[in-house]
Amino acid sequence: MRIAVLGTGSVGRTLASAFARLGHEVTVGTRDVAGTLARTGPDGMGNEPYSAWAQANPEVRLAAFADVAADADLVVNATSGDASLAALRAVGEDGLAGRVVLDVANPLDFSRGFPPTLSVQGTDSLAEQLQRAFPQARVVKALNTMTASVMADPRGLADGQHTVFVCGDDAAAKKTVTGLLAQLGHRDVLDLGDLSTARGAEMLLPLWLRLYAALGTSEFNFKIVR
Ligand SMILES: NC(=O)c1ccc[n+]([C@@H]2O[C@H](COP(=O)([O-])OP(=O)(O)OC[C@H]3O[C@@H](n4cnc5c(N)ncnc54)[C@H](OP(=O)(O)O)[C@@H]3O)[C@@H](O)[C@H]2O)c1
């Protein structure tokens, strides 16, 4: 598949290299290609400059949001939750129309420090906001409930015996995403239902953040026993 990954942070990079390893044609999207490549210091999360990562991942291309989805079969939204609408606007309606959009973002509000709160919850979700803004996109929420390394390499944790949730209105789009999750090594894909169920997946984040603090590591996941 041709996969456009919106986002140059930990998630964008980790998923991009995992998809490339699986043989997919991957392009990462950013606001300003030259600006992103010119960064020399670590980003806010301590990640090495994008150019250093790109050198180690030469098969992954970099493009501006406006160009990244032109021939993509699937678009991954791995941008900051408070900027996801802006990022998708930069991709543009034409770039998203008819495309599966795998939304891994969380609507985290860091304005009052850590742990962040949710900027949307209860009766709405970020995934639904994106779907309303781009009605022709086929938004599927998944992978937002685990850290990037577990998203991309689930077998590295408890031999992959843990759960990933999938939410969306378009059955074929969910099937495409489920196939991609299986390629990554996810064994327990739990379809929660239509896109409104993304509220539940996003509202797991306050719990995820407390587990992160209590366990002292981000290398864990939810396992739904039934
Ligand atoms: N980190 C994790 O392990 C993890 C786990 C689960 C879910 N998530 C979610 O996944 C998403 C990505 O997380 P991350 O830590 O990889 O990266 P991040 O720092 O949250 O987001 C980085 C991306 O957001 C873009 N961005 C920032 N401000 C923007 C703006 N005003 N307009 C357009 N784009 C903007 C950046 O664009 P540029 O490339 O132009 O700088 C960059 O590509 C987040 O929503 C996060 O909550 C993260």
PDB file of N, CA, C and O in Angstrom, residues 78-145:
ATOM      1  N   ALA A  78      -1.075  11.217  12.639  1.00  0.00           N
ATOM      2  CA  ALA A  78      -0.232  11.118  13.840  1.00  0.00           C
ATOM      3  C   ALA A  78       0.283  12.514  14.184  1.00  0.00           C
ATOM      4  O   ALA A  78       1.470  12.710  14.429  1.00  0.00           O
ATOM      5  N   THR A  79      -0.653  13.467  14.172  1.00  0.00           N
ATOM      6  CA  THR A  79      -0.287  14.836  14.548  1.00  0.00           C
ATOM      7  C   THR A  79      -0.819  15.131  15.940  1.00  0.00           C
ATOM      8  O   THR A  79      -1.706  14.436  16.458  1.00  0.00           O
ATOM      9  N   SER A  80      -0.279  16.183  16.507  1.00  0.00           N
ATOM     10  CA  SER A  80      -0.711  16.635  17.814  1.00  0.00           C
ATOM     11  C   SER A  80      -2.236  16.852  17.790  1.00  0.00           C
ATOM     12  O   SER A  80      -2.760  17.437  16.841  1.00  0.00           O
ATOM     13  N   GLY A  81      -2.942  16.366  18.816  1.00  0.00           N
ATOM     14  CA  GLY A  81      -4.404  16.415  18.790  1.00  0.00           C
ATOM     15  C   GLY A  81      -4.948  17.823  18.605  1.00  0.00           C
ATOM     16  O   GLY A  81      -5.940  18.020  17.893  1.00  0.00           O
ATOM     17  N   ASP A  82      -4.291  18.809  19.207  1.00  0.00           N
ATOM     18  CA  ASP A  82      -4.799  20.182  19.086  1.00  0.00           C
ATOM     19  C   ASP A  82      -4.524  20.773  17.710  1.00  0.00           C
ATOM     20  O   ASP A  82      -5.030  21.853  17.386  1.00  0.00           O
ATOM     21  N   ALA A  83      -3.735  20.082  16.892  1.00  0.00           N
ATOM     22  CA  ALA A  83      -3.388  20.593  15.563  1.00  0.00           C
ATOM     23  C   ALA A  83      -3.899  19.686  14.452  1.00  0.00           C
ATOM     24  O   ALA A  83      -3.667  19.963  13.272  1.00  0.00           O
ATOM     25  N   SER A  84      -4.604  18.598  14.808  1.00  0.00           N
ATOM     26  CA  SER A  84      -4.992  17.615  13.786  1.00  0.00           C
ATOM     27  C   SER A  84      -5.914  18.213  12.726  1.00  0.00           C
ATOM     28  O   SER A  84      -5.761  17.923  11.526  1.00  0.00           O
ATOM     29  N   LEU A  85      -6.866  19.068  13.172  1.00  0.00           N
ATOM     30  CA  LEU A  85      -7.776  19.675  12.193  1.00  0.00           C
ATOM     31  C   LEU A  85      -6.994  20.540  11.214  1.00  0.00           C
ATOM     32  O   LEU A  85      -7.221  20.495  10.004  1.00  0.00           O
ATOM     33  N   ALA A  86      -6.043  21.314  11.749  1.00  0.00           N
ATOM     34  CA  ALA A  86      -5.220  22.181  10.894  1.00  0.00           C
ATOM     35  C   ALA A  86      -4.389  21.335   9.932  1.00  0.00           C
ATOM     36  O   ALA A  86      -4.262  21.659   8.745  1.00  0.00           O
ATOM     37  N   ALA A  87      -3.830  20.239  10.443  1.00  0.00           N
ATOM     38  CA  ALA A  87      -2.997  19.375   9.586  1.00  0.00           C
ATOM     39  C   ALA A  87      -3.844  18.779   8.461  1.00  0.00           C
ATOM     40  O   ALA A  87      -3.432  18.765   7.298  1.00  0.00           O
ATOM     41  N   LEU A  88      -5.035  18.303   8.809  1.00  0.00           N
ATOM     42  CA  LEU A  88      -5.900  17.715   7.773  1.00  0.00           C
ATOM     43  C   LEU A  88      -6.391  18.775   6.787  1.00  0.00           C
ATOM     44  O   LEU A  88      -6.528  18.501   5.596  1.00  0.00           O
ATOM     45  N   ARG A  89      -6.613  19.998   7.286  1.00  0.00           N
ATOM     46  CA  ARG A  89      -6.987  21.090   6.363  1.00  0.00           C
ATOM     47  C   ARG A  89      -5.857  21.335   5.366  1.00  0.00           C
ATOM     48  O   ARG A  89      -6.092  21.611   4.195  1.00  0.00           O
ATOM     49  N   ALA A  90      -4.612  21.236   5.867  1.00  0.00           N
ATOM     50  CA  ALA A  90      -3.459  21.455   4.983  1.00  0.00           C
ATOM     51  C   ALA A  90      -3.360  20.330   3.942  1.00  0.00           C
ATOM     52  O   ALA A  90      -2.949  20.571   2.806  1.00  0.00           O
ATOM     53  N   VAL A  91      -3.742  19.128   4.316  1.00  0.00           N
ATOM     54  CA  VAL A  91      -3.781  18.027   3.330  1.00  0.00           C
ATOM     55  C   VAL A  91      -4.842  18.361   2.277  1.00  0.00           C
ATOM     56  O   VAL A  91      -4.627  18.172   1.076  1.00  0.00           O
ATOM     57  N   GLY A  92      -5.983  18.854   2.764  1.00  0.00           N
ATOM     58  CA  GLY A  92      -7.031  19.317   1.859  1.00  0.00           C
ATOM     59  C   GLY A  92      -8.110  18.277   1.622  1.00  0.00           C
ATOM     60  O   GLY A  92      -7.874  17.076   1.731  1.00  0.00           O
ATOM     61  N   GLU A  93      -9.293  18.781   1.303  1.00  0.00           N
ATOM     62  CA  GLU A  93     -10.447  17.913   1.098  1.00  0.00           C
ATOM     63  C   GLU A  93     -10.207  16.893  -0.017  1.00  0.00           C
ATOM     64  O   GLU A  93     -10.554  15.716   0.119  1.00  0.00           O
ATOM     65  N   ASP A  94      -9.569  17.343  -1.103  1.00  0.00           N
ATOM     66  CA  ASP A  94      -9.330  16.433  -2.231  1.00  0.00           C
ATOM     67  C   ASP A  94      -8.374  15.310  -1.836  1.00  0.00           C
ATOM     68  O   ASP A  94      -8.533  14.164  -2.253  1.00  0.00           O
ATOM     69  N   GLY A  95      -7.383  15.653  -1.030  1.00  0.00           N
ATOM     70  CA  GLY A  95      -6.400  14.665  -0.599  1.00  0.00           C
ATOM     71  C   GLY A  95      -7.017  13.606   0.306  1.00  0.00           C
ATOM     72  O   GLY A  95      -6.494  12.496   0.415  1.00  0.00           O
ATOM     73  N   LEU A  96      -8.121  13.952   0.958  1.00  0.00           N
ATOM     74  CA  LEU A  96      -8.714  13.027   1.924  1.00  0.00           C
ATOM     75  C   LEU A  96      -9.950  12.303   1.380  1.00  0.00           C
ATOM     76  O   LEU A  96     -10.327  11.247   1.899  1.00  0.00           O
ATOM     77  N   ALA A  97     -10.544  12.852   0.345  1.00  0.00           N
ATOM     78  CA  ALA A  97     -11.804  12.302  -0.165  1.00  0.00           C
ATOM     79  C   ALA A  97     -11.651  10.833  -0.553  1.00  0.00           C
ATOM     80  O   ALA A  97     -10.756  10.472  -1.323  1.00  0.00           O
ATOM     81  N   GLY A  98     -12.485   9.986   0.027  1.00  0.00           N
ATOM     82  CA  GLY A  98     -12.486   8.560  -0.304  1.00  0.00           C
ATOM     83  C   GLY A  98     -11.380   7.765   0.363  1.00  0.00           C
ATOM     84  O   GLY A  98     -11.342   6.545   0.266  1.00  0.00           O
ATOM     85  N   ARG A  99     -10.471   8.454   1.049  1.00  0.00           N
ATOM     86  CA  ARG A  99      -9.311   7.746   1.628  1.00  0.00           C
ATOM     87  C   ARG A  99      -9.610   7.272   3.052  1.00  0.00           C
ATOM     88  O   ARG A  99     -10.308   7.928   3.819  1.00  0.00           O
ATOM     89  N   VAL A 100      -9.028   6.139   3.381  1.00  0.00           N
ATOM     90  CA  VAL A 100      -9.073   5.651   4.763  1.00  0.00           C
ATOM     91  C   VAL A 100      -8.129   6.529   5.577  1.00  0.00           C
ATOM     92  O   VAL A 100      -6.966   6.709   5.205  1.00  0.00           O
ATOM     93  N   VAL A 101      -8.642   7.103   6.666  1.00  0.00           N
ATOM     94  CA  VAL A 101      -7.813   7.931   7.548  1.00  0.00           C
ATOM     95  C   VAL A 101      -7.740   7.228   8.903  1.00  0.00           C
ATOM     96  O   VAL A 101      -8.723   7.177   9.647  1.00  0.00           O
ATOM     97  N   LEU A 102      -6.594   6.644   9.171  1.00  0.00           N
ATOM     98  CA  LEU A 102      -6.365   5.982  10.458  1.00  0.00           C
ATOM     99  C   LEU A 102      -5.927   7.046  11.460  1.00  0.00           C
ATOM    100  O   LEU A 102      -4.831   7.616  11.351  1.00  0.00           O
ATOM    101  N   ASP A 103      -6.818   7.339  12.409  1.00  0.00           N
ATOM    102  CA  ASP A 103      -6.575   8.428  13.359  1.00  0.00           C
ATOM    103  C   ASP A 103      -6.041   7.857  14.666  1.00  0.00           C
ATOM    104  O   ASP A 103      -6.766   7.195  15.401  1.00  0.00           O
ATOM    105  N   VAL A 104      -4.768   8.132  14.941  1.00  0.00           N
ATOM    106  CA  VAL A 104      -4.145   7.627  16.178  1.00  0.00           C
ATOM    107  C   VAL A 104      -3.953   8.753  17.195  1.00  0.00           C
ATOM    108  O   VAL A 104      -3.363   8.541  18.248  1.00  0.00           O
ATOM    109  N   ALA A 105      -4.462   9.946  16.872  1.00  0.00           N
ATOM    110  CA  ALA A 105      -4.194  11.125  17.715  1.00  0.00           C
ATOM    111  C   ALA A 105      -5.083  11.155  18.954  1.00  0.00           C
ATOM    112  O   ALA A 105      -6.163  10.564  18.978  1.00  0.00           O
ATOM    113  N   ASN A 106      -4.626  11.859  19.959  1.00  0.00           N
ATOM    114  CA  ASN A 106      -5.417  12.059  21.167  1.00  0.00           C
ATOM    115  C   ASN A 106      -5.596  13.556  21.426  1.00  0.00           C
ATOM    116  O   ASN A 106      -4.636  14.323  21.289  1.00  0.00           O
ATOM    117  N   PRO A 107      -6.806  13.945  21.817  1.00  0.00           N
ATOM    118  CA  PRO A 107      -7.079  15.373  22.022  1.00  0.00           C
ATOM    119  C   PRO A 107      -6.602  15.836  23.402  1.00  0.00           C
ATOM    120  O   PRO A 107      -7.395  16.151  24.286  1.00  0.00           O
ATOM    121  N   LEU A 108      -5.284  15.850  23.563  1.00  0.00           N
ATOM    122  CA  LEU A 108      -4.719  16.173  24.878  1.00  0.00           C
ATOM    123  C   LEU A 108      -4.498  17.674  25.015  1.00  0.00           C
ATOM    124  O   LEU A 108      -3.988  18.325  24.099  1.00  0.00           O
ATOM    125  N   ASP A 109      -4.854  18.205  26.182  1.00  0.00           N
ATOM    126  CA  ASP A 109      -4.707  19.630  26.476  1.00  0.00           C
ATOM    127  C   ASP A 109      -3.667  19.765  27.594  1.00  0.00           C
ATOM    128  O   ASP A 109      -3.928  19.386  28.739  1.00  0.00           O
ATOM    129  N   PHE A 110      -2.490  20.267  27.219  1.00  0.00           N
ATOM    130  CA  PHE A 110      -1.389  20.396  28.186  1.00  0.00           C
ATOM    131  C   PHE A 110      -1.350  21.782  28.828  1.00  0.00           C
ATOM    132  O   PHE A 110      -0.383  22.103  29.511  1.00  0.00           O
ATOM    133  N   SER A 111      -2.396  22.601  28.599  1.00  0.00           N
ATOM    134  CA  SER A 111      -2.325  24.004  29.055  1.00  0.00           C
ATOM    135  C   SER A 111      -2.243  24.119  30.571  1.00  0.00           C
ATOM    136  O   SER A 111      -1.791  25.125  31.098  1.00  0.00           O
ATOM    137  N   ARG A 112      -2.705  23.090  31.286  1.00  0.00           N
ATOM    138  CA  ARG A 112      -2.597  23.131  32.757  1.00  0.00           C
ATOM    139  C   ARG A 112      -1.550  22.150  33.269  1.00  0.00           C
ATOM    140  O   ARG A 112      -1.614  21.679  34.395  1.00  0.00           O
ATOM    141  N   GLY A 113      -0.596  21.817  32.402  1.00  0.00           N
ATOM    142  CA  GLY A 113       0.507  20.967  32.841  1.00  0.00           C
ATOM    143  C   GLY A 113       0.217  19.496  32.662  1.00  0.00           C
ATOM    144  O   GLY A 113      -0.647  19.102  31.881  1.00  0.00           O
ATOM    145  N   PHE A 114       0.955  18.683  33.403  1.00  0.00           N
ATOM    146  CA  PHE A 114       0.888  17.221  33.273  1.00  0.00           C
ATOM    147  C   PHE A 114       0.237  16.626  34.525  1.00  0.00           C
ATOM    148  O   PHE A 114       0.540  17.071  35.627  1.00  0.00           O
ATOM    149  N   PRO A 115      -0.626  15.646  34.454  1.00  0.00           N
ATOM    150  CA  PRO A 115      -1.083  15.026  33.214  1.00  0.00           C
ATOM    151  C   PRO A 115      -2.055  15.935  32.466  1.00  0.00           C
ATOM    152  O   PRO A 115      -2.800  16.700  33.086  1.00  0.00           O
ATOM    153  N   PRO A 116      -2.038  15.832  31.136  1.00  0.00           N
ATOM    154  CA  PRO A 116      -2.966  16.649  30.353  1.00  0.00           C
ATOM    155  C   PRO A 116      -4.409  16.210  30.563  1.00  0.00           C
ATOM    156  O   PRO A 116      -4.663  15.097  31.033  1.00  0.00           O
ATOM    157  N   THR A 117      -5.341  17.096  30.230  1.00  0.00           N
ATOM    158  CA  THR A 117      -6.759  16.746  30.235  1.00  0.00           C
ATOM    159  C   THR A 117      -7.193  16.519  28.782  1.00  0.00           C
ATOM    160  O   THR A 117      -6.393  16.691  27.861  1.00  0.00           O
ATOM    161  N   LEU A 118      -8.459  16.147  28.603  1.00  0.00           N
ATOM    162  CA  LEU A 118      -8.972  15.959  27.244  1.00  0.00           C
ATOM    163  C   LEU A 118      -9.670  17.242  26.801  1.00  0.00           C
ATOM    164  O   LEU A 118     -10.471  17.799  27.555  1.00  0.00           O
ATOM    165  N   SER A 119      -9.379  17.691  25.585  1.00  0.00           N
ATOM    166  CA  SER A 119     -10.013  18.918  25.094  1.00  0.00           C
ATOM    167  C   SER A 119     -11.403  18.639  24.523  1.00  0.00           C
ATOM    168  O   SER A 119     -12.183  19.554  24.306  1.00  0.00           O
ATOM    169  N   VAL A 120     -11.699  17.363  24.284  1.00  0.00           N
ATOM    170  CA  VAL A 120     -13.041  16.972  23.824  1.00  0.00           C
ATOM    171  C   VAL A 120     -13.333  15.623  24.473  1.00  0.00           C
ATOM    172  O   VAL A 120     -12.451  14.772  24.570  1.00  0.00           O
ATOM    173  N   GLN A 121     -14.539  15.447  24.963  1.00  0.00           N
ATOM    174  CA  GLN A 121     -14.865  14.187  25.650  1.00  0.00           C
ATOM    175  C   GLN A 121     -16.363  14.080  25.861  1.00  0.00           C
ATOM    176  O   GLN A 121     -17.093  15.045  25.637  1.00  0.00           O
ATOM    177  N   GLY A 122     -16.802  12.934  26.315  1.00  0.00           N
ATOM    178  CA  GLY A 122     -18.202  12.737  26.701  1.00  0.00           C
ATOM    179  C   GLY A 122     -19.102  12.592  25.503  1.00  0.00           C
ATOM    180  O   GLY A 122     -19.437  11.488  25.084  1.00  0.00           O
ATOM    181  N   THR A 123     -19.520  13.705  24.937  1.00  0.00           N
ATOM    182  CA  THR A 123     -20.498  13.664  23.840  1.00  0.00           C
ATOM    183  C   THR A 123     -19.865  13.859  22.467  1.00  0.00           C
ATOM    184  O   THR A 123     -20.572  14.010  21.475  1.00  0.00           O
ATOM    185  N   ASP A 124     -18.534  13.889  22.410  1.00  0.00           N
ATOM    186  CA  ASP A 124     -17.862  14.076  21.125  1.00  0.00           C
ATOM    187  C   ASP A 124     -16.445  13.514  21.245  1.00  0.00           C
ATOM    188  O   ASP A 124     -15.995  13.151  22.340  1.00  0.00           O
ATOM    189  N   SER A 125     -15.754  13.435  20.118  1.00  0.00           N
ATOM    190  CA  SER A 125     -14.373  12.942  20.120  1.00  0.00           C
ATOM    191  C   SER A 125     -13.617  13.643  18.999  1.00  0.00           C
ATOM    192  O   SER A 125     -14.223  14.202  18.075  1.00  0.00           O
ATOM    193  N   LEU A 126     -12.302  13.583  19.082  1.00  0.00           N
ATOM    194  CA  LEU A 126     -11.477  14.155  18.010  1.00  0.00           C
ATOM    195  C   LEU A 126     -11.775  13.448  16.685  1.00  0.00           C
ATOM    196  O   LEU A 126     -11.901  14.086  15.635  1.00  0.00           O
ATOM    197  N   ALA A 127     -11.895  12.125  16.749  1.00  0.00           N
ATOM    198  CA  ALA A 127     -12.144  11.364  15.515  1.00  0.00           C
ATOM    199  C   ALA A 127     -13.428  11.835  14.832  1.00  0.00           C
ATOM    200  O   ALA A 127     -13.474  11.989  13.608  1.00  0.00           O
ATOM    201  N   GLU A 128     -14.474  12.089  15.636  1.00  0.00           N
ATOM    202  CA  GLU A 128     -15.738  12.555  15.050  1.00  0.00           C
ATOM    203  C   GLU A 128     -15.598  13.978  14.505  1.00  0.00           C
ATOM    204  O   GLU A 128     -16.193  14.320  13.471  1.00  0.00           O
ATOM    205  N   GLN A 129     -14.803  14.799  15.187  1.00  0.00           N
ATOM    206  CA  GLN A 129     -14.574  16.162  14.691  1.00  0.00           C
ATOM    207  C   GLN A 129     -13.909  16.110  13.318  1.00  0.00           C
ATOM    208  O   GLN A 129     -14.276  16.853  12.408  1.00  0.00           O
ATOM    209  N   LEU A 130     -12.918  15.225  13.185  1.00  0.00           N
ATOM    210  CA  LEU A 130     -12.221  15.095  11.896  1.00  0.00           C
ATOM    211  C   LEU A 130     -13.188  14.582  10.820  1.00  0.00           C
ATOM    212  O   LEU A 130     -13.202  15.085   9.694  1.00  0.00           O
ATOM    213  N   GLN A 131     -14.011  13.606  11.198  1.00  0.00           N
ATOM    214  CA  GLN A 131     -14.963  13.042  10.233  1.00  0.00           C
ATOM    215  C   GLN A 131     -15.982  14.101   9.781  1.00  0.00           C
ATOM    216  O   GLN A 131     -16.308  14.193   8.594  1.00  0.00           O
ATOM    217  N   ARG A 132     -16.448  14.924  10.740  1.00  0.00           N
ATOM    218  CA  ARG A 132     -17.415  15.979  10.370  1.00  0.00           C
ATOM    219  C   ARG A 132     -16.772  17.019   9.454  1.00  0.00           C
ATOM    220  O   ARG A 132     -17.402  17.522   8.532  1.00  0.00           O
ATOM    221  N   ALA A 133     -15.506  17.338   9.745  1.00  0.00           N
ATOM    222  CA  ALA A 133     -14.817  18.356   8.935  1.00  0.00           C
ATOM    223  C   ALA A 133     -14.525  17.837   7.526  1.00  0.00           C
ATOM    224  O   ALA A 133     -14.473  18.616   6.571  1.00  0.00           O
ATOM    225  N   PHE A 134     -14.339  16.509   7.413  1.00  0.00           N
ATOM    226  CA  PHE A 134     -14.000  15.904   6.105  1.00  0.00           C
ATOM    227  C   PHE A 134     -14.932  14.717   5.875  1.00  0.00           C
ATOM    228  O   PHE A 134     -14.534  13.548   6.011  1.00  0.00           O
ATOM    229  N   PRO A 135     -16.202  15.006   5.515  1.00  0.00           N
ATOM    230  CA  PRO A 135     -17.207  13.938   5.427  1.00  0.00           C
ATOM    231  C   PRO A 135     -16.876  12.866   4.404  1.00  0.00           C
ATOM    232  O   PRO A 135     -17.371  11.744   4.519  1.00  0.00           O
ATOM    233  N   GLN A 136     -16.044  13.201   3.428  1.00  0.00           N
ATOM    234  CA  GLN A 136     -15.720  12.182   2.411  1.00  0.00           C
ATOM    235  C   GLN A 136     -14.543  11.294   2.826  1.00  0.00           C
ATOM    236  O   GLN A 136     -14.239  10.316   2.153  1.00  0.00           O
ATOM    237  N   ALA A 137     -13.861  11.662   3.901  1.00  0.00           N
ATOM    238  CA  ALA A 137     -12.793  10.793   4.405  1.00  0.00           C
ATOM    239  C   ALA A 137     -13.436   9.620   5.132  1.00  0.00           C
ATOM    240  O   ALA A 137     -14.580   9.694   5.581  1.00  0.00           O
ATOM    241  N   ARG A 138     -12.697   8.523   5.238  1.00  0.00           N
ATOM    242  CA  ARG A 138     -13.238   7.322   5.906  1.00  0.00           C
ATOM    243  C   ARG A 138     -12.417   7.101   7.175  1.00  0.00           C
ATOM    244  O   ARG A 138     -11.446   6.361   7.184  1.00  0.00           O
ATOM    245  N   VAL A 139     -12.844   7.802   8.238  1.00  0.00           N
ATOM    246  CA  VAL A 139     -12.033   7.869   9.455  1.00  0.00           C
ATOM    247  C   VAL A 139     -12.199   6.600  10.298  1.00  0.00           C
ATOM    248  O   VAL A 139     -13.323   6.155  10.564  1.00  0.00           O
ATOM    249  N   VAL A 140     -11.078   6.047  10.705  1.00  0.00           N
ATOM    250  CA  VAL A 140     -11.056   4.893  11.610  1.00  0.00           C
ATOM    251  C   VAL A 140     -10.144   5.255  12.780  1.00  0.00           C
ATOM    252  O   VAL A 140      -8.994   5.649  12.577  1.00  0.00           O
ATOM    253  N   LYS A 141     -10.664   5.139  13.976  1.00  0.00           N
ATOM    254  CA  LYS A 141      -9.828   5.381  15.168  1.00  0.00           C
ATOM    255  C   LYS A 141      -9.209   4.064  15.607  1.00  0.00           C
ATOM    256  O   LYS A 141      -9.910   3.052  15.718  1.00  0.00           O
ATOM    257  N   ALA A 142      -7.917   4.062  15.849  1.00  0.00           N
ATOM    258  CA  ALA A 142      -7.246   2.868  16.385  1.00  0.00           C
ATOM    259  C   ALA A 142      -5.875   3.265  16.898  1.00  0.00           C
ATOM    260  O   ALA A 142      -5.364   4.351  16.573  1.00  0.00           O
ATOM    261  N   LEU A 143      -5.297   2.440  17.710  1.00  0.00           N
ATOM    262  CA  LEU A 143      -3.899   2.532  18.178  1.00  0.00           C
ATOM    263  C   LEU A 143      -3.623   3.676  19.150  1.00  0.00           C
ATOM    264  O   LEU A 143      -2.516   3.798  19.666  1.00  0.00           O
ATOM    265  N   ASN A 144      -4.627   4.551  19.403  1.00  0.00           N
ATOM    266  CA  ASN A 144      -4.362   5.722  20.250  1.00  0.00           C
ATOM    267  C   ASN A 144      -4.199   5.350  21.723  1.00  0.00           C
ATOM    268  O   ASN A 144      -3.781   6.192  22.509  1.00  0.00           O
ATOM    269  N   THR A 145      -4.516   4.098  22.092  1.00  0.00           N
ATOM    270  CA  THR A 145      -4.515   3.710  23.500  1.00  0.00           C
ATOM    271  C   THR A 145      -3.224   3.017  23.939  1.00  0.00           C
ATOM    272  O   THR A 145      -3.195   2.361  24.982  1.00  0.00           O
TER     273      THR A 145
END
